[in-house]
Coordinates of C-alpha atoms and ligand atoms in Angstrom, one line a residue:
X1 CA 0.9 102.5 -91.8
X2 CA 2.3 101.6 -95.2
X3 CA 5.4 99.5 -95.8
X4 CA 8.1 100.5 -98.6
X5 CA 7.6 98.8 -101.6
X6 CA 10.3 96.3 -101.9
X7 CA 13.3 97.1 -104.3
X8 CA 13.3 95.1 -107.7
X9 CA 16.1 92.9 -107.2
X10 CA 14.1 92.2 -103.6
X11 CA 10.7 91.7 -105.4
X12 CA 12.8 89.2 -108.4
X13 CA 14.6 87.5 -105.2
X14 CA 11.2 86.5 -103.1
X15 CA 9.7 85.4 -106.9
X16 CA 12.9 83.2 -107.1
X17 CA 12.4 81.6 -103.4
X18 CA 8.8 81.1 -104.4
X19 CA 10.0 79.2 -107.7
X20 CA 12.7 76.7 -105.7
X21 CA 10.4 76.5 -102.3
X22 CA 10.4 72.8 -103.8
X23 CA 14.4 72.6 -103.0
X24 CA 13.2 72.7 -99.0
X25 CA 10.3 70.3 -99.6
X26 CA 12.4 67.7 -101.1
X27 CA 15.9 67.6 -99.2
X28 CA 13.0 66.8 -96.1
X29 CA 11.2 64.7 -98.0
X30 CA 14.6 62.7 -98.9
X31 CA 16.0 62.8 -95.6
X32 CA 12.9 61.3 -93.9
X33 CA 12.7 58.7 -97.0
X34 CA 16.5 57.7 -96.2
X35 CA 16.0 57.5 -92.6
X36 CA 18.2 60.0 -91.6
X37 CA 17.0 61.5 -88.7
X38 CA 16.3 57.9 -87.0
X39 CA 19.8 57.2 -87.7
X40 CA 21.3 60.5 -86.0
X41 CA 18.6 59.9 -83.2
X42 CA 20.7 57.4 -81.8
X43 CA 23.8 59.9 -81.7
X44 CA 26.1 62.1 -83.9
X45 CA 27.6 61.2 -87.0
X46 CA 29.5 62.2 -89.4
X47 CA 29.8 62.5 -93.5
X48 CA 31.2 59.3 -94.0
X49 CA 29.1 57.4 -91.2
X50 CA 25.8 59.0 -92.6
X51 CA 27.1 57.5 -96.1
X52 CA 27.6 54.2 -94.8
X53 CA 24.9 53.6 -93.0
X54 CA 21.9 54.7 -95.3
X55 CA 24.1 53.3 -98.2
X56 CA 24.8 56.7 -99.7
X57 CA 26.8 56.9 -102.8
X58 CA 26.2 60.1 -104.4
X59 CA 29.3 62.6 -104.1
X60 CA 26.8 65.5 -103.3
X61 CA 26.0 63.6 -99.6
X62 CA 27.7 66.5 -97.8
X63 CA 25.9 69.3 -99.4
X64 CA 22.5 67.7 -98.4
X65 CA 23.3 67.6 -94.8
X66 CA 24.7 71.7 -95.0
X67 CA 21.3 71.6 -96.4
X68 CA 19.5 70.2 -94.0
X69 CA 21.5 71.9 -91.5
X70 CA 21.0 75.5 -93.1
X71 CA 16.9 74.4 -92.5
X72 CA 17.5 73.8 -89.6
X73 CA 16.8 70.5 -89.6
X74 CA 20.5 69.2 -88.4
X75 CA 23.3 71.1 -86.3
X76 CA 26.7 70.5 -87.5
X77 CA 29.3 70.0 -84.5
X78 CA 32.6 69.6 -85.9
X79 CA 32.7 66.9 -88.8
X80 CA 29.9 65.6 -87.0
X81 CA 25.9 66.5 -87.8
X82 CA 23.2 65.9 -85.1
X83 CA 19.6 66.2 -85.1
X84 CA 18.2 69.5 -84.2
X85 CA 16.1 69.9 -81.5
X86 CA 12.5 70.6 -84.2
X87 CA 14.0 67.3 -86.0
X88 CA 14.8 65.2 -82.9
X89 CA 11.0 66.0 -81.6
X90 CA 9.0 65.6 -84.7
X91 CA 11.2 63.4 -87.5
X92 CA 12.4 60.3 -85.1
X93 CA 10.1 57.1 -85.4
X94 CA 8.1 56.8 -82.8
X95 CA 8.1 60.2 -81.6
X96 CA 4.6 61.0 -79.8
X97 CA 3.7 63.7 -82.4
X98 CA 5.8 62.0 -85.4
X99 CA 5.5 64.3 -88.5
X100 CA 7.4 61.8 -90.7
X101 CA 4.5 60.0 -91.8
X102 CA 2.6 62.4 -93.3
X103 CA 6.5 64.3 -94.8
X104 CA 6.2 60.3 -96.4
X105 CA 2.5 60.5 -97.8
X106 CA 3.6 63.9 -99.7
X107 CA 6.6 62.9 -100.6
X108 CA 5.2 59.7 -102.2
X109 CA 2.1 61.0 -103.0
X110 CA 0.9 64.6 -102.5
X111 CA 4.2 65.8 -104.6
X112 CA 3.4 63.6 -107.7
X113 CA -0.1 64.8 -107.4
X114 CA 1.2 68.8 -107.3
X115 CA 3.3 68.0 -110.5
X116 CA 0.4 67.5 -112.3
X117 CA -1.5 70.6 -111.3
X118 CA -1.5 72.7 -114.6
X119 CA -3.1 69.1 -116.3
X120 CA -5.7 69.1 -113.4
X121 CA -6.4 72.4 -114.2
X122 CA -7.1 72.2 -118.1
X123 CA -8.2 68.3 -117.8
X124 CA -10.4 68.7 -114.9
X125 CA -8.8 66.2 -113.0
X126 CA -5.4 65.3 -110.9
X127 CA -2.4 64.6 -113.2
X128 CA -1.2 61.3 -113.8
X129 CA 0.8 61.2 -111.1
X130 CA -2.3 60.7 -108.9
X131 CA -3.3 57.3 -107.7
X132 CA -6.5 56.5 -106.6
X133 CA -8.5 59.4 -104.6
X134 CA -11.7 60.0 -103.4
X135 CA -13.5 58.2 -100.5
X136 CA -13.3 55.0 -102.6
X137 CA -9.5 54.8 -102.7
X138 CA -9.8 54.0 -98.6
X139 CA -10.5 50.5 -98.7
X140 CA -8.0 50.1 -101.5
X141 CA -4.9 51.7 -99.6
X142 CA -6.2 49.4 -96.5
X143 CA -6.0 45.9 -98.7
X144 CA -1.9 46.4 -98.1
X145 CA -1.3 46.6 -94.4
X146 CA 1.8 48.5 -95.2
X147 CA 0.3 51.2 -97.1
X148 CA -2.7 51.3 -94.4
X149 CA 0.6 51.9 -92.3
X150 CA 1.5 54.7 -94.0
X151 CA -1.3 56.0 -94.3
X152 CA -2.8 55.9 -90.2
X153 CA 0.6 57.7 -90.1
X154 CA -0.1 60.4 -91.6
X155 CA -3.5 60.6 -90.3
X156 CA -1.8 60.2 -86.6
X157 CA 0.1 63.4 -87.4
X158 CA -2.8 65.4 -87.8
X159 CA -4.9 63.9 -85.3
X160 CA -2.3 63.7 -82.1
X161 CA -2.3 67.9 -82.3
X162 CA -6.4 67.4 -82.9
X163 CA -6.9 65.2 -79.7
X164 CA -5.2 67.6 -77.0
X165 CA -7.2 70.2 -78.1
X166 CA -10.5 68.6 -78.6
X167 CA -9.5 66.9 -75.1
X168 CA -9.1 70.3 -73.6
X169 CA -11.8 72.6 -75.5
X170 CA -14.8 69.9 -75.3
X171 CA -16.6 69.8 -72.0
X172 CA -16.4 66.0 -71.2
X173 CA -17.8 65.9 -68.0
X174 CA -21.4 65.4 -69.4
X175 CA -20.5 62.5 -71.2
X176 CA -20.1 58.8 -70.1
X177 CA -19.1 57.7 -74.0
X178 CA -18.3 58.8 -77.1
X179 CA -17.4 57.1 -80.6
X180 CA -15.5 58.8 -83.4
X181 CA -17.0 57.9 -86.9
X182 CA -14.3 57.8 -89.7
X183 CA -11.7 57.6 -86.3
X184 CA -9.1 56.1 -88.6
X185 CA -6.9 53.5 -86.1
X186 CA -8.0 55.3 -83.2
X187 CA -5.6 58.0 -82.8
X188 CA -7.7 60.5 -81.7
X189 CA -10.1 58.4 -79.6
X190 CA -7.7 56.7 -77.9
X191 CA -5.5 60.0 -76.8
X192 CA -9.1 61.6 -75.9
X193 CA -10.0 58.4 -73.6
X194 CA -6.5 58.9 -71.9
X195 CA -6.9 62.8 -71.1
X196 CA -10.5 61.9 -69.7
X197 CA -10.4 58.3 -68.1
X198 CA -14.0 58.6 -66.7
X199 CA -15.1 58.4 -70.8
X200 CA -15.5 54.6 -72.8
X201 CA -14.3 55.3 -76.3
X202 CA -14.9 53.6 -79.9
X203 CA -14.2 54.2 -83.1
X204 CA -16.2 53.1 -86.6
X205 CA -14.5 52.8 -89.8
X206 CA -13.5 50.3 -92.5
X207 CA -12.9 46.8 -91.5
X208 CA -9.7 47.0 -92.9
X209 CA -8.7 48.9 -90.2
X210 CA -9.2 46.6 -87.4
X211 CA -5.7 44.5 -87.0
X212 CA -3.8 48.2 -87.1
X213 CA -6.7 49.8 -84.3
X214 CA -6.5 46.5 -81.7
X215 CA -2.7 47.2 -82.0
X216 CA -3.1 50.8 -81.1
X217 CA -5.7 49.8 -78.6
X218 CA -3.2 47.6 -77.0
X219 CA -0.1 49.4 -76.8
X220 CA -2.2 52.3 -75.0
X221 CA -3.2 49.9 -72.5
X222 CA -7.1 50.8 -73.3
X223 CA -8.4 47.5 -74.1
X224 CA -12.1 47.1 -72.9
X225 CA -12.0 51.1 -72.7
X226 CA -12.1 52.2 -76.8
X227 CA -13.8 49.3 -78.8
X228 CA -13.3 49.3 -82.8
X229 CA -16.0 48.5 -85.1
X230 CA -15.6 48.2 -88.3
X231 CA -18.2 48.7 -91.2
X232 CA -19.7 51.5 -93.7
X233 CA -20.6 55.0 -91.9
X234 CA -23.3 54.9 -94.7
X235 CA -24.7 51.8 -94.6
X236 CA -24.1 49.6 -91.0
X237 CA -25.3 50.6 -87.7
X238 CA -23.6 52.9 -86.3
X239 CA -22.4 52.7 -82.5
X240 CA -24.5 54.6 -80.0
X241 CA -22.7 56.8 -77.9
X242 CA -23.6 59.8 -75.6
X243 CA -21.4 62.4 -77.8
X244 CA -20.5 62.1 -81.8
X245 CA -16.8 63.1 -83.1
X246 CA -16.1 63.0 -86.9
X247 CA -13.6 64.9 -88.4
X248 CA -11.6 65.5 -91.9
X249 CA -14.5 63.2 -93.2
X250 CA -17.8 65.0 -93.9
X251 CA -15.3 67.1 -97.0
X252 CA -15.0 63.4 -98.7
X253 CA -18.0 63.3 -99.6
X254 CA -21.1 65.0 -101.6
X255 CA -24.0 66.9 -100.1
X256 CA -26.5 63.7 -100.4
X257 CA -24.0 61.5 -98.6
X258 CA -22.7 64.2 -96.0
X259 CA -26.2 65.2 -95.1
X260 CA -27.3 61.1 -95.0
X261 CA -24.0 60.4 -92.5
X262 CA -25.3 63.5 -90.3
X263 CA -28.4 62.1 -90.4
X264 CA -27.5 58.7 -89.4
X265 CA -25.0 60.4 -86.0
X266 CA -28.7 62.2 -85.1
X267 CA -30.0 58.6 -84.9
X268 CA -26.9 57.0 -83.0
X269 CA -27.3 59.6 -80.0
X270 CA -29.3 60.5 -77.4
X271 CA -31.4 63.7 -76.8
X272 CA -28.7 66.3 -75.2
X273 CA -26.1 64.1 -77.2
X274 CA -23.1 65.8 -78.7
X275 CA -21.9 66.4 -82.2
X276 CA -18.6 66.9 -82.1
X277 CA -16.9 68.1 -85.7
X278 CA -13.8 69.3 -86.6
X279 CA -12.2 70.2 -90.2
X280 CA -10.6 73.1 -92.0
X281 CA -14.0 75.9 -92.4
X282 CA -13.3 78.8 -94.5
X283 CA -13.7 81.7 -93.0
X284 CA -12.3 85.0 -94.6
X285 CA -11.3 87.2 -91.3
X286 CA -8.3 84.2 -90.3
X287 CA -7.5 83.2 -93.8
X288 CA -3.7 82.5 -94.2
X289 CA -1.9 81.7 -97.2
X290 CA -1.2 78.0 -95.8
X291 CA -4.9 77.6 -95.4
X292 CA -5.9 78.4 -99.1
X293 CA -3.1 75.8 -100.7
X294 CA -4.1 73.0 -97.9
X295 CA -7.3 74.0 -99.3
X296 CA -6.4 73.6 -102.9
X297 CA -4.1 70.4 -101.8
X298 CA -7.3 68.6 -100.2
X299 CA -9.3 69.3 -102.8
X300 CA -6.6 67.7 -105.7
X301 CA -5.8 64.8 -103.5
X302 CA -9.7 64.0 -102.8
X303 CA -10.6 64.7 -106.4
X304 CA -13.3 67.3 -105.6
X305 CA -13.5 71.1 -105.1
X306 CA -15.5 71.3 -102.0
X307 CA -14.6 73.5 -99.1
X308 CA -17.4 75.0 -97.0
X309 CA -17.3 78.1 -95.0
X310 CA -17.8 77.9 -91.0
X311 CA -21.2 79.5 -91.8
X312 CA -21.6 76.7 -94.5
X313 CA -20.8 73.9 -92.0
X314 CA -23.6 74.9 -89.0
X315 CA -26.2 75.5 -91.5
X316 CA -25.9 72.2 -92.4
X317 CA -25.5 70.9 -88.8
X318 CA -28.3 73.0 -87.6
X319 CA -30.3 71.6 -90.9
X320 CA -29.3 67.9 -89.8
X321 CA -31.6 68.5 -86.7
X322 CA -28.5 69.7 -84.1
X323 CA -28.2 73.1 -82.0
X324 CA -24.9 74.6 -82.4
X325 CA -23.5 75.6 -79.0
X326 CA -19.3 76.0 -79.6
X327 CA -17.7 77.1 -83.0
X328 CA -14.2 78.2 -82.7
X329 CA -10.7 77.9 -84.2
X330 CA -8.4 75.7 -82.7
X331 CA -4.8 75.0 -82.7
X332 CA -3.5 71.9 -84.3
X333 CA -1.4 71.7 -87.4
X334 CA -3.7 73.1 -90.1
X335 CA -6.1 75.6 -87.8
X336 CA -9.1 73.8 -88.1
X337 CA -12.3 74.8 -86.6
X338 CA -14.0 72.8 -83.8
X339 CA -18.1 73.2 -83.9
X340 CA -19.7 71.5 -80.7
X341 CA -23.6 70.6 -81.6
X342 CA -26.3 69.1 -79.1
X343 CA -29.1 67.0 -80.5
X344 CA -32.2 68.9 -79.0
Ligands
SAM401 C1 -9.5 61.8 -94.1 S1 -9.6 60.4 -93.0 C2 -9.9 61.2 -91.5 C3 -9.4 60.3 -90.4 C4 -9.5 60.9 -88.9 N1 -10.8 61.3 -88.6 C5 -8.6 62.1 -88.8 O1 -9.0 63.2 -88.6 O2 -7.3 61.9 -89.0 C6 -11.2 59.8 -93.4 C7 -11.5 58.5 -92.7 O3 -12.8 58.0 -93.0 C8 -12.8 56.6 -93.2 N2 -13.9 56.2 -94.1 C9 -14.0 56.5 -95.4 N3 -15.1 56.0 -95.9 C10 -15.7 55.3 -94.9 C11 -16.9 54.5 -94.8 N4 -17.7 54.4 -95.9 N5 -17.2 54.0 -93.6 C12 -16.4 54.1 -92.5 N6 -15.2 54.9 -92.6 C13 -14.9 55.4 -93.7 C14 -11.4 56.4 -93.8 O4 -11.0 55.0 -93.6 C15 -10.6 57.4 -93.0 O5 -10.1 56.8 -91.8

């Protein structure tokens, strides 16, 4: 079957959405930055009340909550605006699956970053804008426990979705322990522990990381269950554990260092020992368009232009010394792929 080719004004009209998408990017992007949807989580309010409380001064402040409403993001009722029910779930501090911190690292960062894309493309690298990037920008961000804030926040976005499906697609039952290398704050390891209580959890990443991952550790009540260790995936001993995850991490890197890391998780595990990775694979039969800019987004904001194929990634598994036994797509917020490998 073959749709109508659109009229021209139709054609001009999508070209025009394309050119302001920005318009809906930002108005979230400001509303999360002012606090808005923490402020209306506590009850209605209206024009005035909004400008009050976030110290709003602009004469425009009631065309930006239309705005938000028209996306959807508020309901107006009356002179009052509330929260809608997609805002009140995701945008509210505090909220299990909180989206706000990674809406903050784009806003603050990934934006600036996109700005300078027609720069990165003739200079070879991201635009001014950029700060730091690359695998060597972690321990920076983490020497300011407010940025390594933000930052585990927008990790924690991610990795919430990640966690319920790698808690419910990964046959745990084998599997007394497990530690997840370049775990972040313990997000993920912590969420898994809790959907399998039989399992003892850790995590391994930078030192900086430790005050922010006991916190964690505590408020989930999982103390002497998920352990943190910090140190260098490349260079300290790694914890040994009967199963392996790592995920959004091997992509950091180069080959050398991505095949000496897989090498090193061979090492940590037992024989019949999982390897557990997840990240966004290419793979050309479930392509989307949101796939192929996350791609071009991860590879600006990391400085690099790698992205390997699902075929790519068990090669290089298999390679490392592993048997693949699980490959599949799964269903958290950017459609990653889940590959499940057993040291032989
Ligand atoms: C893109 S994040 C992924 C975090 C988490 N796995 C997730 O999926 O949200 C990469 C992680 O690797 C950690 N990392 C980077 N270099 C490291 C190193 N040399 N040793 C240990 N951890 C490292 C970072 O601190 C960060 O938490």
């Amino acid at each position: 079957m073959t749709t109508a080719p659109l009229a021209p004004v139709a054609q001009a009209r999508s070209l025009l959405h394309l050119t302001t998408a920005y318009h809906q990017a930002k108005a979230l992007h400001s509303a999360v930055e002012l606090g808005l949807f923490d402020l209306l989580a506590d009850g209605p309010a209206t024009v005035g009340e909004v400008k009050d409380k976030l110290r709003i001064v602009h004469p425009l402040a009631k065309e930006f909550l239309d705005a938000l409403v028209a996306l959807e993001l508020l309901e107006a009722d009356g002179d009052r605006y509330r929260n809608s029910p997609a805002a009140q779930a995701f945008l509210v501090s505090g909220a299990s699956e909180f989206l706000g911190g990674t809406v903050l690292q784009h806003a603050r960062k990934h934006y600036h970053v996109w700005a300078g894309l027609t720069t990165a493309l003739q200079e070879g690298e991201a635009g001014s804008g950029a700060e730091a990037h690359g695998p060597e920008a972690y321990p920076k961000h983490y020497e300011d426990p407010d940025r390594a804030r933000q930052v585990m926040a927008h990790f924690d976005t991610f990795s919430s979705f990640t966690a319920e499906e790698l808690a419910r697609r990964v046959d745990w039952s084998g599997y007394k322990s497990f530690v997840d290398i370049g775990g972040a704050r313990g997000n993920l390891a912590t969420r898994v522990a809790l959907a399998h209580p039989h399992l003892q959890g850790a995590v391994f990443d930078l030192p900086g990381l430790a005050p922010l991952a006991d916190e964690l550790i505590r408020e989930r009540g999982l103390e002497g269950r998920v352990r943190f260790h910090g140190g260098d995936f490349l260079t300290d001993p790694l914890p040994s554990a009967d199963a392996v995850v790592t995920g959004h991490v091997l992509p950091d890197w180069p080959v050398p260092q991505r095949r000496k890391l897989l090498a090193r998780i061979r090492e940590a595990l037992p024989s019949g020992g999982a390897l557990v990775v997840y990240d966004l694979m290419t793979d050309p039969a479930t392509t989307t368009v949101h796939d192929v800019l996350q791609r071009l987004n991860h590879g600006l904001i990391r400085g690099d232009s790698s992205s390997s194929s699902v075929d790519e990634y068990r090669a290089e598994i298999e390679e490392a010394g592993f048997r693949v036994r699980q490959a599949e797509r799964i269903d958290n917020l950017l459609g990653d792929w889940l590959i499940v490998a057993v040291k032989p």
